[in-house]
Coordinates of C-alpha atoms in Angstrom, one line a residue:
M228 CA 8.9 19.6 19.9
K229 CA 9.8 21.5 16.7
T230 CA 12.6 20.8 14.2
L231 CA 13.6 23.3 11.5
F232 CA 15.5 21.9 8.6
S233 CA 17.3 24.9 7.0
N234 CA 19.5 25.8 4.0
A235 CA 18.5 22.7 2.1
T236 CA 17.6 22.0 -1.5
V237 CA 14.0 20.9 -0.8
I238 CA 12.4 18.6 -3.4
T239 CA 8.8 18.5 -2.0
M240 CA 7.2 16.3 -4.7
D241 CA 4.2 18.6 -4.1
P242 CA 3.2 20.0 -7.6
E243 CA 2.1 23.3 -6.0
L244 CA 5.2 23.8 -3.8
G245 CA 7.8 22.6 -6.3
D246 CA 11.5 22.6 -5.4
L247 CA 13.1 25.2 -3.1
A248 CA 16.7 26.3 -3.2
N249 CA 18.0 27.1 0.3
G250 CA 14.6 26.1 1.6
Q251 CA 13.3 25.2 5.0
V252 CA 10.9 22.6 6.4
L253 CA 9.4 23.1 9.9
V254 CA 8.3 20.0 11.7
E255 CA 6.1 20.0 14.8
G256 CA 5.4 16.7 16.6
D257 CA 4.8 14.1 13.9
R258 CA 3.7 16.5 11.1
I259 CA 5.1 19.0 8.7
L260 CA 4.1 22.4 9.8
A261 CA 5.4 24.6 7.0
V262 CA 7.7 24.6 3.9
G263 CA 9.3 27.7 2.6
H264 CA 11.8 30.4 3.5
D265 CA 12.3 32.6 6.6
L266 CA 10.2 30.2 8.8
P267 CA 10.1 30.9 12.5
A268 CA 12.9 29.2 14.4
E269 CA 11.8 30.1 17.9
G270 CA 11.7 27.0 20.1
A271 CA 12.9 24.7 17.3
E272 CA 16.0 22.6 17.0
V273 CA 17.7 24.0 13.9
I274 CA 19.4 21.6 11.6
D275 CA 21.7 23.2 9.1
C276 CA 21.4 21.2 5.9
R277 CA 23.8 23.2 3.8
G278 CA 25.0 21.1 0.9
G279 CA 22.1 18.6 1.4
I280 CA 19.0 17.6 -0.5
L281 CA 15.8 17.0 1.5
I282 CA 13.3 14.6 0.0
P283 CA 10.2 12.8 1.1
G284 CA 10.9 9.4 2.7
L285 CA 11.1 6.7 0.0
V286 CA 8.3 4.1 -0.3
N287 CA 9.1 0.5 -1.0
A288 CA 5.7 -0.7 -2.1
H289 CA 6.5 -4.5 -2.2
L290 CA 8.9 -6.4 -0.1
H291 CA 8.8 -9.9 1.4
T292 CA 10.7 -8.7 4.5
W293 CA 10.5 -12.2 6.1
Q294 CA 13.3 -13.3 3.7
T295 CA 15.9 -10.9 5.1
A296 CA 17.9 -13.8 6.6
L297 CA 18.0 -15.5 3.2
R298 CA 19.9 -12.7 1.5
G299 CA 21.6 -14.0 -1.6
V300 CA 20.4 -17.6 -1.5
A301 CA 18.0 -17.2 -4.4
A302 CA 20.3 -15.0 -6.5
N303 CA 20.8 -17.7 -9.2
W304 CA 17.3 -19.2 -9.1
T305 CA 14.6 -18.7 -11.7
L306 CA 11.1 -18.1 -10.5
L307 CA 10.3 -21.8 -10.8
E308 CA 13.3 -22.7 -8.7
Y309 CA 12.3 -20.0 -6.2
F310 CA 8.9 -21.5 -5.8
R311 CA 10.4 -25.0 -5.2
H312 CA 13.2 -24.0 -2.9
V313 CA 11.5 -21.2 -0.9
H314 CA 7.8 -21.7 -0.7
R315 CA 8.0 -25.5 -0.6
G316 CA 11.2 -25.7 1.3
L317 CA 12.8 -22.8 3.2
A318 CA 9.6 -21.2 4.2
T319 CA 8.4 -24.3 6.0
L320 CA 11.4 -24.1 8.4
F321 CA 10.7 -20.6 9.8
S322 CA 9.7 -20.3 13.5
P323 CA 8.0 -17.2 14.8
D324 CA 11.4 -16.0 16.1
D325 CA 12.8 -16.3 12.6
I326 CA 10.0 -14.2 11.2
Y327 CA 10.5 -11.6 13.9
I328 CA 14.3 -11.1 13.5
A329 CA 14.1 -11.1 9.7
T330 CA 11.2 -8.6 9.7
R331 CA 12.8 -6.3 12.3
M332 CA 16.3 -6.3 10.7
G333 CA 14.9 -6.0 7.2
A334 CA 12.8 -3.0 8.2
L335 CA 15.8 -1.4 9.9
N336 CA 17.8 -1.9 6.7
Q337 CA 15.0 -0.1 4.8
L338 CA 15.3 2.9 7.1
N339 CA 19.1 2.9 6.8
C340 CA 18.6 3.0 3.0
G341 CA 16.2 5.9 3.1
T342 CA 12.9 4.1 2.9
T343 CA 10.4 5.3 5.5
T344 CA 7.3 3.4 4.3
L345 CA 7.2 -0.3 3.5
G346 CA 4.6 -2.5 1.9
D347 CA 5.5 -5.6 3.8
W348 CA 4.0 -8.6 2.0
C349 CA 4.1 -11.4 4.7
H350 CA 3.0 -14.7 3.1
N351 CA 4.9 -17.0 5.5
N352 CA 2.6 -17.0 8.5
P353 CA 1.3 -20.5 9.1
T354 CA 0.2 -19.6 12.7
P355 CA -1.0 -16.5 14.4
A356 CA 2.3 -16.5 16.3
H357 CA 4.2 -16.0 13.0
T358 CA 1.9 -13.1 12.1
D359 CA 2.3 -11.5 15.5
A360 CA 6.1 -11.9 15.3
A361 CA 6.2 -10.0 12.0
V362 CA 4.0 -7.2 13.3
R363 CA 6.2 -6.9 16.4
G364 CA 9.3 -6.7 14.2
L365 CA 7.8 -3.9 12.2
K366 CA 6.7 -1.9 15.2
E367 CA 10.0 -2.2 17.0
S368 CA 11.9 -1.0 13.9
G369 CA 10.0 2.3 13.9
I370 CA 9.3 2.1 10.1
R371 CA 5.9 3.1 8.7
A372 CA 4.3 0.0 7.1
L373 CA 1.3 -1.4 5.5
F374 CA 1.4 -5.0 6.8
F375 CA 0.0 -7.2 4.0
H376 CA -1.3 -10.3 5.8
G377 CA -0.9 -13.2 3.5
S378 CA -0.9 -17.0 3.6
P379 CA 1.8 -19.7 3.1
K380 CA 2.2 -21.7 -0.1
P381 CA 3.7 -25.1 0.8
D382 CA 3.0 -28.4 -0.9
P383 CA -0.2 -29.8 0.7
K384 CA 0.2 -32.9 2.9
P385 CA -2.0 -35.9 2.2
G386 CA -5.6 -35.0 2.7
Q387 CA -5.0 -31.3 2.8
P388 CA -6.3 -28.9 0.1
H389 CA -4.0 -27.0 -2.2
F390 CA -3.3 -23.4 -1.0
S391 CA -5.2 -22.1 -4.1
E392 CA -8.4 -23.6 -2.6
I393 CA -8.1 -21.9 0.8
P394 CA -9.8 -18.6 1.4
H395 CA -8.1 -15.8 3.3
P396 CA -8.7 -16.4 7.0
R397 CA -11.5 -14.0 8.1
G398 CA -10.7 -14.7 11.8
E399 CA -7.1 -13.4 11.4
V400 CA -8.2 -10.2 9.7
E401 CA -10.7 -9.6 12.5
R402 CA -8.2 -10.5 15.2
L403 CA -5.6 -8.0 13.9
L404 CA -8.1 -5.2 13.4
Q405 CA -9.3 -5.7 16.9
G406 CA -5.8 -6.0 18.4
E407 CA -2.3 -5.0 17.2
L408 CA -3.5 -3.2 14.1
S409 CA -6.7 -1.6 15.4
D410 CA -5.6 2.0 14.8
P411 CA -6.1 3.1 11.2
E412 CA -3.9 6.1 11.8
G413 CA -1.1 4.0 13.4
R414 CA 2.4 3.7 12.2
V415 CA 1.7 0.1 11.1
T416 CA -1.6 -0.7 9.5
L417 CA -3.3 -3.7 7.9
G418 CA -3.7 -4.7 4.3
M419 CA -4.5 -8.1 2.7
A420 CA -2.0 -10.1 0.6
I421 CA -4.5 -12.3 -1.2
L422 CA -3.8 -14.9 -3.8
G423 CA -5.9 -13.3 -6.6
P424 CA -7.2 -15.2 -9.7
H425 CA -3.7 -16.1 -10.9
Y426 CA -2.9 -18.2 -7.8
S427 CA -6.3 -19.2 -6.5
T428 CA -9.6 -20.7 -7.6
L429 CA -12.3 -18.2 -8.7
E430 CA -14.4 -19.0 -5.7
V431 CA -11.5 -18.2 -3.3
S432 CA -10.7 -15.0 -5.3
L433 CA -14.2 -13.7 -5.1
Q434 CA -14.4 -14.4 -1.3
D435 CA -11.0 -12.7 -0.7
F436 CA -12.0 -9.6 -2.8
A437 CA -15.2 -9.4 -0.9
L438 CA -13.5 -9.7 2.5
A439 CA -11.1 -6.9 1.7
K440 CA -14.0 -4.7 0.5
E441 CA -15.9 -5.5 3.7
F442 CA -13.2 -4.2 6.0
G443 CA -12.0 -1.4 3.7
L444 CA -8.5 -2.8 3.2
V445 CA -6.1 -2.6 0.3
A446 CA -6.0 -6.0 -1.4
S447 CA -2.7 -6.8 -3.0
M448 CA -2.0 -9.8 -5.2
H449 CA 0.7 -11.3 -7.4
Q450 CA -0.1 -11.6 -11.1
G451 CA 2.0 -13.6 -13.5
G452 CA 4.6 -16.4 -13.2
G453 CA 3.3 -19.5 -14.9
E454 CA -0.2 -20.6 -15.8
A455 CA -3.2 -19.0 -14.1
V456 CA -5.2 -21.1 -11.7
S457 CA -8.4 -19.3 -12.8
P458 CA -8.2 -18.4 -16.5
G459 CA -10.8 -15.7 -17.1
G460 CA -11.0 -15.0 -13.5
W461 CA -10.3 -11.3 -14.0
D462 CA -13.2 -11.0 -16.3
V463 CA -15.6 -12.2 -13.6
I464 CA -14.0 -9.8 -11.0
E465 CA -14.4 -6.9 -13.5
E466 CA -18.0 -7.8 -14.2
R467 CA -18.8 -7.8 -10.5
G468 CA -17.4 -4.3 -10.1
L469 CA -14.7 -5.4 -7.6
L470 CA -11.9 -3.3 -9.1
G471 CA -10.8 0.1 -7.8
P472 CA -8.0 2.1 -6.1
D473 CA -8.0 -0.4 -3.2
I474 CA -6.8 -3.2 -5.5
N475 CA -3.0 -3.5 -6.0
I476 CA -1.5 -5.8 -8.6
V477 CA 2.1 -6.9 -8.2
H478 CA 4.2 -7.7 -11.4
G479 CA 1.3 -8.1 -13.8
Q480 CA 3.1 -9.4 -16.9
S481 CA 0.4 -11.8 -18.0
L482 CA -2.3 -9.2 -18.2
S483 CA -3.2 -8.0 -21.7
D484 CA -2.8 -4.4 -22.8
A485 CA -6.6 -4.1 -23.0
Q486 CA -7.0 -5.4 -19.5
L487 CA -4.3 -3.0 -18.2
A488 CA -6.1 -0.1 -19.9
R489 CA -9.4 -1.0 -18.2
F490 CA -7.8 -1.6 -14.8
C491 CA -5.9 1.7 -14.9
A492 CA -9.1 3.5 -15.8
Q493 CA -10.7 2.1 -12.7
G494 CA -7.9 3.2 -10.4
V495 CA -6.1 -0.1 -9.9
T496 CA -2.5 0.4 -8.8
F497 CA 0.5 -1.5 -9.8
S498 CA 3.7 -2.5 -7.9
I499 CA 6.5 -3.4 -10.2
A500 CA 9.8 -5.0 -9.1
P501 CA 11.9 -4.4 -12.3
E502 CA 15.2 -5.9 -11.2
N503 CA 13.8 -9.0 -9.6
E504 CA 11.3 -9.5 -12.4
M505 CA 14.1 -9.5 -15.1
T506 CA 16.3 -11.7 -12.9
Q507 CA 13.8 -14.4 -12.2
G508 CA 12.0 -14.6 -15.5
H509 CA 8.7 -12.8 -15.0
G510 CA 9.2 -11.0 -18.3
F511 CA 9.9 -7.3 -19.0
P512 CA 8.4 -4.9 -16.5
I513 CA 5.0 -3.5 -17.5
T514 CA 6.0 0.1 -16.4
G515 CA 5.5 1.5 -19.9
H516 CA 2.1 -0.1 -20.4
V517 CA 0.8 1.3 -17.1
R518 CA 2.2 4.7 -17.8
R519 CA 0.6 4.8 -21.3
H520 CA -2.8 4.1 -19.7
G521 CA -2.4 6.7 -17.0
G522 CA -2.1 4.2 -14.2
V523 CA -0.2 4.4 -10.9
V524 CA 3.3 2.9 -11.1
S525 CA 4.9 2.1 -7.7
L526 CA 8.1 0.1 -7.2
G527 CA 9.4 -2.5 -4.8
V528 CA 12.5 -4.5 -4.1
D529 CA 10.4 -7.7 -3.8
L530 CA 13.1 -10.2 -2.7
E531 CA 16.2 -9.5 -0.7
S532 CA 16.9 -13.2 -1.1
V533 CA 17.8 -12.2 -4.7
I534 CA 18.7 -8.4 -4.8
S535 CA 19.7 -5.6 -2.5
G536 CA 17.1 -3.5 -0.6
D537 CA 18.1 -0.1 -2.0
M538 CA 15.2 1.8 -3.6
F539 CA 17.5 4.2 -5.4
T540 CA 18.8 1.2 -7.4
V541 CA 15.2 0.0 -8.0
A542 CA 14.2 3.4 -9.4
R543 CA 17.2 3.5 -11.7
M544 CA 16.5 0.0 -12.9
A545 CA 12.9 0.8 -13.7
L546 CA 13.8 4.0 -15.4
G547 CA 16.7 2.5 -17.4
M548 CA 14.7 -0.6 -18.4
Q549 CA 11.7 1.4 -19.7
R550 CA 13.8 3.9 -21.5
S551 CA 15.6 1.0 -23.2
L552 CA 12.3 -0.6 -24.3
D553 CA 11.1 2.8 -25.6
N554 CA 14.3 3.4 -27.4
D555 CA 14.2 0.0 -29.0
A556 CA 10.6 0.5 -30.1
S557 CA 11.5 3.8 -31.6
R558 CA 14.4 2.3 -33.6
R559 CA 12.2 -0.5 -34.9
E560 CA 9.1 1.7 -35.7
Q561 CA 10.8 5.0 -36.8
G562 CA 14.3 4.0 -37.7
G563 CA 16.1 5.9 -34.9
I564 CA 16.2 6.7 -31.3
P565 CA 13.7 9.3 -29.9
D566 CA 14.6 13.0 -30.0
T567 CA 14.6 13.0 -26.2
S568 CA 14.1 10.7 -23.3
T569 CA 10.7 9.3 -23.0
I570 CA 10.7 9.5 -19.1
R571 CA 12.1 12.2 -17.0
T572 CA 13.9 11.5 -13.8
R573 CA 11.3 13.4 -11.7
E574 CA 8.7 10.8 -12.7
A575 CA 11.0 8.0 -11.5
L576 CA 11.3 9.8 -8.1
E577 CA 7.5 10.0 -8.1
W578 CA 7.3 6.2 -8.4
I579 CA 9.2 5.8 -5.1
T580 CA 7.4 8.6 -3.2
L581 CA 4.0 9.9 -4.3
D582 CA 3.0 6.9 -6.4
G583 CA 4.2 4.5 -3.8
A584 CA 2.0 6.2 -1.2
R585 CA -1.0 6.0 -3.6
A586 CA -0.4 2.2 -4.1
L587 CA -0.6 1.7 -0.3
G588 CA -3.6 4.0 0.2
L589 CA -1.5 6.4 2.2
E590 CA -1.3 9.4 -0.2
E591 CA -3.2 11.6 2.3
R592 CA -0.5 11.0 4.9
I593 CA 2.9 10.6 3.1
G594 CA 4.6 10.9 -0.3
S595 CA 5.4 14.6 -0.4
L596 CA 6.7 17.3 1.9
T597 CA 3.3 19.0 2.2
P598 CA 2.2 20.9 5.3
G599 CA -0.2 18.7 7.3
K600 CA 1.4 15.4 6.1
Q601 CA 3.4 13.1 8.3
A602 CA 7.0 14.3 8.8
D603 CA 8.6 11.4 6.9
M604 CA 11.8 12.7 5.2
V605 CA 15.3 11.9 4.1
L606 CA 18.3 14.3 4.1
L607 CA 20.9 13.3 1.5
D608 CA 24.6 14.4 1.8
T609 CA 25.7 15.8 -1.5
S610 CA 29.2 16.7 -0.4
L611 CA 30.4 13.2 -1.2
L612 CA 32.4 12.5 -4.3
N613 CA 29.6 10.5 -6.0
M614 CA 27.2 13.4 -6.0
Q615 CA 29.3 16.4 -7.0
P616 CA 28.6 18.7 -8.7
V617 CA 24.8 19.0 -8.4
S618 CA 23.6 20.4 -11.6
D619 CA 20.0 19.1 -11.4
P620 CA 19.0 18.1 -7.9
V621 CA 16.2 15.6 -9.0
S622 CA 18.5 13.9 -11.5
T623 CA 21.2 13.8 -8.9
V624 CA 18.9 12.0 -6.4
V625 CA 17.6 9.5 -9.0
M626 CA 20.8 8.7 -10.9
Q627 CA 23.6 9.3 -8.3
A628 CA 22.4 8.7 -4.8
S629 CA 23.0 5.6 -2.8
L630 CA 23.0 4.4 0.8
A631 CA 26.3 6.2 1.3
N632 CA 24.5 9.6 0.9
V633 CA 21.6 8.9 3.3
D634 CA 22.6 11.2 6.1
S635 CA 19.4 11.5 8.2
V636 CA 16.0 9.7 8.2
M637 CA 12.9 10.9 10.0
V638 CA 9.6 9.0 10.4
A639 CA 6.6 10.9 11.9
G640 CA 8.9 13.5 13.3
E641 CA 11.3 11.0 14.9
F642 CA 14.9 10.5 13.8
H643 CA 16.0 7.0 13.0
K644 CA 19.3 7.9 11.4
R645 CA 21.5 10.9 12.0
H646 CA 24.9 11.9 10.5
G647 CA 25.0 8.7 8.4
R648 CA 24.5 6.3 11.4
L649 CA 21.4 4.3 12.1
L650 CA 20.3 5.1 15.7
A651 CA 19.0 1.6 16.5
D652 CA 21.5 -0.9 18.1
V653 CA 21.7 -3.7 15.5
A654 CA 24.8 -5.6 16.7
D655 CA 22.8 -8.2 18.7
G656 CA 20.2 -8.4 16.0
L657 CA 22.8 -9.1 13.3
G658 CA 24.0 -12.1 15.3
H659 CA 20.4 -13.5 15.6
L660 CA 19.8 -12.8 11.9
D661 CA 22.9 -14.7 10.8
A662 CA 22.1 -17.7 13.1
S663 CA 18.6 -17.8 11.8
G664 CA 19.6 -17.8 8.1
Q665 CA 22.4 -20.3 8.6
R666 CA 20.1 -22.7 10.4
I667 CA 17.2 -22.4 7.9
Y668 CA 19.4 -22.7 4.8
G669 CA 21.5 -25.5 6.4
E670 CA 18.3 -27.5 7.1
L671 CA 17.1 -27.2 3.5
M672 CA 20.5 -28.4 2.2
S673 CA 20.4 -31.3 4.6
R674 CA 16.9 -32.2 3.5
E675 CA 17.9 -32.1 -0.2
R676 CA 21.0 -34.2 0.4
E677 CA 18.9 -36.8 2.2
S678 CA 16.3 -36.8 -0.6
R679 CA 19.0 -37.3 -3.2
A680 CA 20.5 -40.1 -1.2
Q681 CA 17.1 -41.8 -0.9
G682 CA 16.7 -41.6 -4.6
E683 CA 20.1 -43.2 -5.2
R684 CA 19.3 -46.0 -2.8
A685 CA 16.0 -46.6 -4.5
Q686 CA 17.8 -47.2 -7.8

């Protein structure tokens, strides 16, 4: 089956192909066959994109999709409140069915918003059934995903070790690689969401790094947010030669500039969640530091329990925040604002396409509209009031586009949204998602009321 997208402004994000006015993209099967003009239309479904902009599918490099049913509940919580209420409370109330519906509906929302590839960081999987439910939700949605298998972070019960002392379960990694995620070229593949030296003992960190290396998996870890469990742990990891492009650091505020320089030089990638980081108290996003050292900046929503899942907004937040920091530094150091913007809008679009693909180890398959790559693409409708007139297509995408403009979404040559409508039937799922969220949040509130009552009775 062939599909020819015609009469589009094509932003390929391929430095050799560049941007095409009135361009065409020919898709055959799950791959991009050709990009250019006057491409053969014989045997192809021709889609007239006149007035539209065609871009690579967006990449959300870091999202805890299992929290979809908790939208808004953490909007007023700092990071410390989030740890207390979510990891030690709400997360413990999830059944496998709750994980499934949240993951499936969260992934469908990403597709609806123009994201075709998701770094799904699942760290609420106390049983294999929870893990399998998350994988099933991703597969049923049709999104491309790197499923980062993680581990829960509840308060330990008497006699149990703290989560920071528990190595990543080898058996689960082996089970997934031999079962549901055995195909390295599949739509959903496996990564490891490890604790890292900030959230685990050095012994656990070294074991987890080694396990990821053994199986050739991307290892992603949170960095920052309170005191490190293993101060100096990164020095040992560096000394043992465990850094490289297969290591992904999320947030990263507590790393020194010297560390960032060394990590970037060794190919470590960074997934930054600017809006959520500023909201919850992580500190200012490290976008500028990573850029200065030539590192890979990818972006993520992080928590839909706090903010929306729209990657256009995340890109604007990252760009605006770093420009603000740069402008402020210029005022303080040189007495005035810079002569021109320190970051161009094209780079911000790279963060949510090419660089997102690099962070997930998928740059050979996605991230640009390059012949031979997977046909993951988004058609934006520029005829709407919010995008007219189009003077600079790249800036229009980054600074003006929203969910309202996402006309069509294709993953691996298959449409998941056409003419502004998601093709999946979500009505039943929305009911299940609402019931799940209401039950989980209601149970937490009930627990907290009972705890307060017990405290008052004790007095």
